[in-house]
GROMACS .gro file of C-alpha atoms in nm:
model
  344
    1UNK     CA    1  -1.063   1.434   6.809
    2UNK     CA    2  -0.899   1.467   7.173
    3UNK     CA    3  -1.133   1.669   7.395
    4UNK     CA    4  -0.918   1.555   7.701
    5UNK     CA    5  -0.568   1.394   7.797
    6UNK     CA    6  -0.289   1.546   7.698
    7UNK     CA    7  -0.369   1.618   7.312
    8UNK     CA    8  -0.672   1.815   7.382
    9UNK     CA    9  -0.513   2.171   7.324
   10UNK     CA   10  -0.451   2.033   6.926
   11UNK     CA   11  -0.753   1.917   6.964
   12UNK     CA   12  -0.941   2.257   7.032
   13UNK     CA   13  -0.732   2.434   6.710
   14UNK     CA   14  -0.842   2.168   6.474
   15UNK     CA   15  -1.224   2.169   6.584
   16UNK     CA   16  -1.180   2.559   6.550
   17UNK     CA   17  -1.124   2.500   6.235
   18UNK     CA   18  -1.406   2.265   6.143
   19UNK     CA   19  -1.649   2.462   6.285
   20UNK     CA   20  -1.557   2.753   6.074
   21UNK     CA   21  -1.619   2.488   5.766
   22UNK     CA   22  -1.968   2.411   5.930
   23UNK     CA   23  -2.087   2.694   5.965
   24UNK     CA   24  -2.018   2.792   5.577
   25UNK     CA   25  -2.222   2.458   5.545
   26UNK     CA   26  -2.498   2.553   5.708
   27UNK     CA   27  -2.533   2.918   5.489
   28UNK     CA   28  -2.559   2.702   5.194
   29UNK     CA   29  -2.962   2.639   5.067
   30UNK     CA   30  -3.027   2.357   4.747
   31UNK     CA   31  -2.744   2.140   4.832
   32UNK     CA   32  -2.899   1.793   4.813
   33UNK     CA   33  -2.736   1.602   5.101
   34UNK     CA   34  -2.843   1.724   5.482
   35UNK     CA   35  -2.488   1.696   5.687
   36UNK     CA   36  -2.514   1.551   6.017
   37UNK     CA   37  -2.169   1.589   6.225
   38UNK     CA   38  -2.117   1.341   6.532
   39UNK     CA   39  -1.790   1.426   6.781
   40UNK     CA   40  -1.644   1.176   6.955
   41UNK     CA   41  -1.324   1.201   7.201
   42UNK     CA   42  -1.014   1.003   7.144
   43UNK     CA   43  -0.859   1.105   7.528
   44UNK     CA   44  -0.527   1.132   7.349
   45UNK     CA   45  -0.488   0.801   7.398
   46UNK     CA   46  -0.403   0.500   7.102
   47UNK     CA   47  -0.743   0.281   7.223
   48UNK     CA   48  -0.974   0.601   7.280
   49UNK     CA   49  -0.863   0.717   6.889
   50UNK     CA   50  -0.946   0.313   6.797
   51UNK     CA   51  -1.303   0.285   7.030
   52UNK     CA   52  -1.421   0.615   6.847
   53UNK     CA   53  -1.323   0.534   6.524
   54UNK     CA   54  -1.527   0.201   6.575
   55UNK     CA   55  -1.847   0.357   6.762
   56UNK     CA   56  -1.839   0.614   6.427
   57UNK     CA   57  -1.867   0.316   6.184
   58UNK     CA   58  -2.055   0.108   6.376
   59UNK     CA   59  -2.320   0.467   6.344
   60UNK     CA   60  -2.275   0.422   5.980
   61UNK     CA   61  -2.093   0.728   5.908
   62UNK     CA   62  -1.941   0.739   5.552
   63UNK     CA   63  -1.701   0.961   5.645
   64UNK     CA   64  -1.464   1.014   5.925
   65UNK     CA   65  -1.225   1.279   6.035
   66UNK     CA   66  -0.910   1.217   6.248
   67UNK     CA   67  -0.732   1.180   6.483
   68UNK     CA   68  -0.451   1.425   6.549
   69UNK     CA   69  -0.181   1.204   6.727
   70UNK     CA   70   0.116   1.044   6.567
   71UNK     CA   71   0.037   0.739   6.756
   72UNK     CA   72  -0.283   0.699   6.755
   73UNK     CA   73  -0.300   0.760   6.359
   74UNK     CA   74  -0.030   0.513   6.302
   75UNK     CA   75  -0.275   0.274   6.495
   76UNK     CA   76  -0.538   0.356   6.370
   77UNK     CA   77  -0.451   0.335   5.962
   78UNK     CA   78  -0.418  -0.032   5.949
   79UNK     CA   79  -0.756  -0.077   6.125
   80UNK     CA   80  -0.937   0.201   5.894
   81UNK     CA   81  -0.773   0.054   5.596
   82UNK     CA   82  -0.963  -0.261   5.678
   83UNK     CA   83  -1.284  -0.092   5.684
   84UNK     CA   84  -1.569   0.044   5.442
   85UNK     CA   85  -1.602   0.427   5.547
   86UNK     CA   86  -1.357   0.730   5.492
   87UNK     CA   87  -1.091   0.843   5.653
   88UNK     CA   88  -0.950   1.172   5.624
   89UNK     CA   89  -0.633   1.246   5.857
   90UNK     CA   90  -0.606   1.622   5.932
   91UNK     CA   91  -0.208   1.573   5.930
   92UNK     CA   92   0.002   1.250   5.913
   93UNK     CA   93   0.309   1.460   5.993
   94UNK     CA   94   0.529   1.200   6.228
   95UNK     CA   95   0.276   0.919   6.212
   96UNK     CA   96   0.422   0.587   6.092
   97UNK     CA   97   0.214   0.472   5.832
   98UNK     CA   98   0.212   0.108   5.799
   99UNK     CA   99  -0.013   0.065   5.455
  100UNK     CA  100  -0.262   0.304   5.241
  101UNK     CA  101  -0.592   0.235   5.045
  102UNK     CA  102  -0.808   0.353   4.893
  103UNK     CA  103  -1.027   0.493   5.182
  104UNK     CA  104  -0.761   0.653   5.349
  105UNK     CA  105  -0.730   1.045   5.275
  106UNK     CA  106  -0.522   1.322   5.443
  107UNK     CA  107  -0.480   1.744   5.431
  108UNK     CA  108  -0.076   1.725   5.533
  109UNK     CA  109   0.106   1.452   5.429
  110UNK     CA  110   0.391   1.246   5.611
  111UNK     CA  111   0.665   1.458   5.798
  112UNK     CA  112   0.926   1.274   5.543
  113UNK     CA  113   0.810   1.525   5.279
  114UNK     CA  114   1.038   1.736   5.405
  115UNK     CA  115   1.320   1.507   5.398
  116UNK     CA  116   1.228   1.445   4.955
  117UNK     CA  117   1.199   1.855   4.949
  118UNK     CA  118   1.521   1.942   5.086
  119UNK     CA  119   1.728   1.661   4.944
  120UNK     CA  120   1.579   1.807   4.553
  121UNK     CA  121   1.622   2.145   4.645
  122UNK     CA  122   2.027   2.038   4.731
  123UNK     CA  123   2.061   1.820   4.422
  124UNK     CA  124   1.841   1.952   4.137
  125UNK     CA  125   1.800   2.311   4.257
  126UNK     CA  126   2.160   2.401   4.410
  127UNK     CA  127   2.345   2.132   4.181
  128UNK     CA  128   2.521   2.018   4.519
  129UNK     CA  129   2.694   1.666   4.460
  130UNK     CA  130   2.786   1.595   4.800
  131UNK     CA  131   2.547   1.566   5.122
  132UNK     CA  132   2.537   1.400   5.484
  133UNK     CA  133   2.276   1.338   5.736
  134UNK     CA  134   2.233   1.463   6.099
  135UNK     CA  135   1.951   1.271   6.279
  136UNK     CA  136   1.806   1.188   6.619
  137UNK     CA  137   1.782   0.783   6.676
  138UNK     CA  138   1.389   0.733   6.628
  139UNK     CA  139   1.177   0.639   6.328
  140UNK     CA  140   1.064   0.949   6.286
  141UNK     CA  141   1.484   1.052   6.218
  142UNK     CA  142   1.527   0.783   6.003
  143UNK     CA  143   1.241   0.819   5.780
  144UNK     CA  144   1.333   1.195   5.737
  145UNK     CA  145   1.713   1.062   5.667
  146UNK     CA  146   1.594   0.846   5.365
  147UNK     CA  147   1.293   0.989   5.236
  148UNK     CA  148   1.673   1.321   5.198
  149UNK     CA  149   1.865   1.027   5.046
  150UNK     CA  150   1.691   0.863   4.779
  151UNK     CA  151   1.561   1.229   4.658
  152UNK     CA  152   1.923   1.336   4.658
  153UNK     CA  153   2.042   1.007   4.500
  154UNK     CA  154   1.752   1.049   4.281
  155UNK     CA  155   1.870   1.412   4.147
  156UNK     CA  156   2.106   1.382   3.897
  157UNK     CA  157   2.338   1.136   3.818
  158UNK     CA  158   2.668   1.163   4.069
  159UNK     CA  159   2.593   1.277   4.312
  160UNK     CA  160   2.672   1.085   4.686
  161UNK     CA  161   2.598   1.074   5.023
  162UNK     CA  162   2.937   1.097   5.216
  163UNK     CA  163   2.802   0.960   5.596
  164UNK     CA  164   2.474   0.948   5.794
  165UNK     CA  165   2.513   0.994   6.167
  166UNK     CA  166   2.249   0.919   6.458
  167UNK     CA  167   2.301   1.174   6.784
  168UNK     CA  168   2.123   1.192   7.085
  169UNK     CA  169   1.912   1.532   7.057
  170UNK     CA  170   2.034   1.620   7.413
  171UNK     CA  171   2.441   1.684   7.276
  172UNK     CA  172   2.444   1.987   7.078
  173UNK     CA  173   2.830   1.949   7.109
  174UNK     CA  174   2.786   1.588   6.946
  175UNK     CA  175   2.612   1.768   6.651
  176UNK     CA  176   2.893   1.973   6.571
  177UNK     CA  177   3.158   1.739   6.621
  178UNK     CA  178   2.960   1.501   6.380
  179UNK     CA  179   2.904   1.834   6.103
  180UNK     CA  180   3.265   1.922   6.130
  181UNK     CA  181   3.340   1.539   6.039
  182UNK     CA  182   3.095   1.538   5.751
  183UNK     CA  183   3.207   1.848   5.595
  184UNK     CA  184   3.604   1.741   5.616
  185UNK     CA  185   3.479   1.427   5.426
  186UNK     CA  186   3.310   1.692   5.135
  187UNK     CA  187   3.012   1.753   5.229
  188UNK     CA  188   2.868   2.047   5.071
  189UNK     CA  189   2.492   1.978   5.186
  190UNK     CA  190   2.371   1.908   5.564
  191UNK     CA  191   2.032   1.762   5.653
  192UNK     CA  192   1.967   1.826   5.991
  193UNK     CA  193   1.644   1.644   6.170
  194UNK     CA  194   1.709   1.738   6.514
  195UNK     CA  195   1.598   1.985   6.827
  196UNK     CA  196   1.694   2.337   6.811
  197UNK     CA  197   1.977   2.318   7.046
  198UNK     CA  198   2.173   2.073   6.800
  199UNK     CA  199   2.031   2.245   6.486
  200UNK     CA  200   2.209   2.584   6.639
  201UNK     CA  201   2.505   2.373   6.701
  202UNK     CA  202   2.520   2.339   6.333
  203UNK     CA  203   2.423   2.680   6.217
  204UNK     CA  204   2.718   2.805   6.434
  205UNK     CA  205   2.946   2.560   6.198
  206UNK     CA  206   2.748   2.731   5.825
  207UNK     CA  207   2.827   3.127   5.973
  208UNK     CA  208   3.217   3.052   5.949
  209UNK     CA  209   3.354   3.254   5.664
  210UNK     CA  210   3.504   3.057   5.474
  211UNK     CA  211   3.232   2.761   5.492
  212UNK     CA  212   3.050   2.697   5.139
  213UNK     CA  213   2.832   2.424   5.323
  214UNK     CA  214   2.481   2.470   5.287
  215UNK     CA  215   2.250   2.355   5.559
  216UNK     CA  216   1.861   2.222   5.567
  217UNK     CA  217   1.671   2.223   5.867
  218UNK     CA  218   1.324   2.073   5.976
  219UNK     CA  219   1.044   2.221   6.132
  220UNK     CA  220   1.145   2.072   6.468
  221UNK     CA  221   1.428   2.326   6.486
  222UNK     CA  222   1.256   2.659   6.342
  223UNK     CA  223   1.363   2.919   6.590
  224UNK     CA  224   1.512   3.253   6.569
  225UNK     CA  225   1.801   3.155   6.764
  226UNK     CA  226   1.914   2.909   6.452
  227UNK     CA  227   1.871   3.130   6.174
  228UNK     CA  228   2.107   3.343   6.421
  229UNK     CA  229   2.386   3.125   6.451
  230UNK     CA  230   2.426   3.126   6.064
  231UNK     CA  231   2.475   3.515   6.098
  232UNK     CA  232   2.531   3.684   5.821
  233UNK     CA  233   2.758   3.467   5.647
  234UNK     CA  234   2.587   3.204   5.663
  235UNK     CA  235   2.261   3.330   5.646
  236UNK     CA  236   2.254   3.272   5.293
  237UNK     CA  237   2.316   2.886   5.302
  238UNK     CA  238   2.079   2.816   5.579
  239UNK     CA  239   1.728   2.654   5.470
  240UNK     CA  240   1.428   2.509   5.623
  241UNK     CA  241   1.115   2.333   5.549
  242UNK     CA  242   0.795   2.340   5.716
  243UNK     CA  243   0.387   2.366   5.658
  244UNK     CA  244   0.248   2.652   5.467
  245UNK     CA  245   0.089   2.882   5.606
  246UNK     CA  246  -0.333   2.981   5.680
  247UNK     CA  247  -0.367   3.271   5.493
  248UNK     CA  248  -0.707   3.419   5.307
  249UNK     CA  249  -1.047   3.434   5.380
  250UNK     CA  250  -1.009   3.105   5.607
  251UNK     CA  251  -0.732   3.295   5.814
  252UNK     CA  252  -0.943   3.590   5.848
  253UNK     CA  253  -1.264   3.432   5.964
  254UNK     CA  254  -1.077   3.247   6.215
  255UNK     CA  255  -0.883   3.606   6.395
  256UNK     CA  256  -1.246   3.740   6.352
  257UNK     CA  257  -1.423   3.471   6.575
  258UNK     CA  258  -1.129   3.378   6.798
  259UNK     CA  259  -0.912   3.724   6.814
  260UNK     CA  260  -0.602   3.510   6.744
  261UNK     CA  261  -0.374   3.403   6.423
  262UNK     CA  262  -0.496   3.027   6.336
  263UNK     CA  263  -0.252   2.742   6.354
  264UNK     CA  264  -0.192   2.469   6.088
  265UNK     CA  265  -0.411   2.231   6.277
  266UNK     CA  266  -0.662   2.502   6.260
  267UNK     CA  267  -0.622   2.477   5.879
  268UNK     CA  268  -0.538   2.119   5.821
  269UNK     CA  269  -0.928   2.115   6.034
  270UNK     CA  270  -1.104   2.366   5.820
  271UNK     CA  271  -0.993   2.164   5.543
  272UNK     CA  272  -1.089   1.829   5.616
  273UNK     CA  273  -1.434   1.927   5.678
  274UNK     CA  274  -1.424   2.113   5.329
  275UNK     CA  275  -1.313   1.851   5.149
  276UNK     CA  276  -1.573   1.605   5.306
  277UNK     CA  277  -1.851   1.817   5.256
  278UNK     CA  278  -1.753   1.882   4.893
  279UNK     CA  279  -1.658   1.541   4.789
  280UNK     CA  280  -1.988   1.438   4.913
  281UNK     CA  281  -2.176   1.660   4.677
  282UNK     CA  282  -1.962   1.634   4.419
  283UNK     CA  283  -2.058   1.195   4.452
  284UNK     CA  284  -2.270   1.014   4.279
  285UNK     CA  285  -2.434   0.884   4.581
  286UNK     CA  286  -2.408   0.892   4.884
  287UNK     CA  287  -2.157   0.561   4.999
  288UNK     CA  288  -1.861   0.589   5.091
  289UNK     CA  289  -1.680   0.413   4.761
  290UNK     CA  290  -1.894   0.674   4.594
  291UNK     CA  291  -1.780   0.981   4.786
  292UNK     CA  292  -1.379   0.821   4.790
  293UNK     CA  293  -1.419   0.852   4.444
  294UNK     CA  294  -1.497   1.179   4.407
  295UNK     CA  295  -1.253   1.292   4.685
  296UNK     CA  296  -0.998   1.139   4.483
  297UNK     CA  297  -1.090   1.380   4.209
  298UNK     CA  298  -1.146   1.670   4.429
  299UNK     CA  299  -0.918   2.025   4.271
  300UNK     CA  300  -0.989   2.452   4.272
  301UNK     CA  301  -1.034   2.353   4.662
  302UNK     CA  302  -1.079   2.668   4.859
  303UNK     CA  303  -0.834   2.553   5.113
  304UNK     CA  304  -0.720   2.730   5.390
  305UNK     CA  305  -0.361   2.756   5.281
  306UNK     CA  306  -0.510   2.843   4.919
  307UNK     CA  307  -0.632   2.707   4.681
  308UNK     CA  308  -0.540   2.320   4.611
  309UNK     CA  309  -0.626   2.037   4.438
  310UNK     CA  310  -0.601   1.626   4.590
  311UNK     CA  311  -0.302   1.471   4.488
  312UNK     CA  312  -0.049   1.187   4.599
  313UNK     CA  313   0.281   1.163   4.795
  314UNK     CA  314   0.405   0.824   4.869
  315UNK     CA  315   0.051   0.668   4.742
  316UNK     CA  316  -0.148   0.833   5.021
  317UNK     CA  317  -0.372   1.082   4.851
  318UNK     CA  318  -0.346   1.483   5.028
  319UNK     CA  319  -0.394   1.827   4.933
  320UNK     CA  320  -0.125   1.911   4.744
  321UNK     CA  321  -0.183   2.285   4.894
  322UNK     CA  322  -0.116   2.147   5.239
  323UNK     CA  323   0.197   2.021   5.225
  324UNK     CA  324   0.544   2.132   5.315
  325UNK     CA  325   0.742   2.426   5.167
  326UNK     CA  326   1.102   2.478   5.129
  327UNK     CA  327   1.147   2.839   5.378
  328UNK     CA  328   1.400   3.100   5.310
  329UNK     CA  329   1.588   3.351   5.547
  330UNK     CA  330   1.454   3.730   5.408
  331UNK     CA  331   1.471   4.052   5.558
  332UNK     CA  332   1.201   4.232   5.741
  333UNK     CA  333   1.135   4.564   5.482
  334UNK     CA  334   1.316   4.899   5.683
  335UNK     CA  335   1.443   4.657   5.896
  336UNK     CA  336   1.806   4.510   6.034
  337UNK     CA  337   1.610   4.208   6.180
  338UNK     CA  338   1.598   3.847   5.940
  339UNK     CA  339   1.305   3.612   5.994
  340UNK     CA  340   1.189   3.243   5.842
  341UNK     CA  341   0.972   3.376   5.521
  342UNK     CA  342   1.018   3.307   5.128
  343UNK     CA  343   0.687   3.080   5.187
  344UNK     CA  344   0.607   3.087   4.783
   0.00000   0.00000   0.00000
């Protein structure tokens, strides 16, 4: 994990986290492995999350957790792939994966879940024939833009994609023109994978009256000032995705020790340490093909977003309980004022 550069901050949340999972280690008597846990720090940097990973194998450590980084996990997944020890990712999110195997593990999975989640929910759950895409130029864009597709494709039989369009995140203007143009072409269902500054452009376009377009957003762009711009006409056709929540006896552990709500890094932490310290004694032994194998198997996990079970997305292996969640507008209760919630 980063304890310096510029990646230290995420750092810090997700080693919160682990040390909450430690410490529940430590109460336990009879187990019959002894944990030892070694830190090392990545600097934030693609060759300090590579030199770590390699001074941690080269210690003999079956198991390794991290790093937090987009970049430096899409580095590093080739080189861990190629190696005989674990790997558990805390999140993937807008890593680029390039291959998986069998020793590679994570808590969240890719960011593109949210692009298979929103295109279902438009297709199957909505019955919505007709969809576009919205996207900022990177791979990160156009992974989200296909991963919407195929699931939308994938539906039900007829339905189409009516135009995809690349923008630079900077227009917000652009991002309307381009909505305005998708919806004249049919489009009942927008994707959206850009900054909130676009993503309000868009909104703006949902809250006209006599729109019947509905609108998904990303976690990039989850900000009160979007679910605004749909205003009340729109507000039912507006739709994001993002992480679950911490919530539970995890959550409050972590406000008791740090006086502060956890973040998902905190969690996606927490969790990777749980499910390396219980994979371990569920194993046979006590090598890492030994302890994959058990991880594999791993399920009643008590997770810090509840209570999950391992399972696969894209042939990488996560906790299903970590992964992204389709997010609904609701009202606060004796209350004028909407908020993101509708988390189950």
């Amino acid at each position: 994990l980063p304890a310096t550069g510029p990646s230290k901050d995420v750092g810090a949340e997700v080693r919160r986290g682990i040390s909450i999972a430690q410490a529940e280690v430590a109460k336990r008597t009879g187990d019959p492995r002894v944990f030892e846990w070694t830190e090392k720090d990545t600097k934030s940097t693609e060759p300090g999350a590579l030199a770590a990973f390699q001074e941690c194998f080269n210690d003999g450590h079956p198991i390794i957790i991290g790093p937090v980084h987009p970049a430096a996990v899409t580095a590093l997944i080739p080189v861990a792939a190629a190696h005989q020890t674990v790997l558990i990712i805390p999140e993937i999110g807008a890593a680029v994966p390039s291959v998986w195997s069998d020793n590679l593990f994570a808590i969240a999975p890719p960011a593109t879940q949210m692009g298979r989640i929103a295109g279902a929910d438009a297709r199957q759950g909505r019955k919505l024939s007709k969809a576009g895409v919205l996207h900022v130029p990177s791979v990160f864009g156009e992974g989200l833009r296909d991963a919407f597709s195929k699931a939308f494709l994938d539906g039900a039989p007829g339905g189409s994609i009516v135009g995809t369009k690349e923008l630079p995140p900077d227009k917000p203007e652009q991002w309307a023109a381009a909505a305005s143009a998708l919806i004249a072409q049919g489009a009942q269902a927008l994707f959206v994978v850009g900054p909130p500054d676009a993503s309000k452009a868009v909104a703006t376009l949902i809250a006209e009256p006599a729109s019947k377009t509905h609108a998904w957003f990303v976690d990039w762009s989850m900000h009160p000032p979007v679910l605004a711009a749909a205003g009340e006409a729109g507000r039912s056709r507006v739709h994001w995705v993002n992480r679950s929540v911490t919530r539970g006896e995890f959550e409050a552990l972590y406000v008791e020790r740090y006086q502060a709500r956890p973040e998902y890094s905190a969690g996606s932490g927490y969790d990777a340490a749980t499910v390396a310290t219980r994979a371990t004694l569920a194993a046979a032994g006590p090598y890492w093909e030994e302890i994959a194998a058990a991880l594999r198997e791993l399920k009643d996990i008590p997770s810090a977003f509840g209570v999950g079970s391992m399972g696969v997305y894209e042939d990488l292996v996560y906790e299903d309980v970590a992964g992204y969640r389709l997010i609904e507008p609701t009202r606060l209760p004796e209350s004028e004022e909407w908020i993101f919630g509708g988390f189950e």
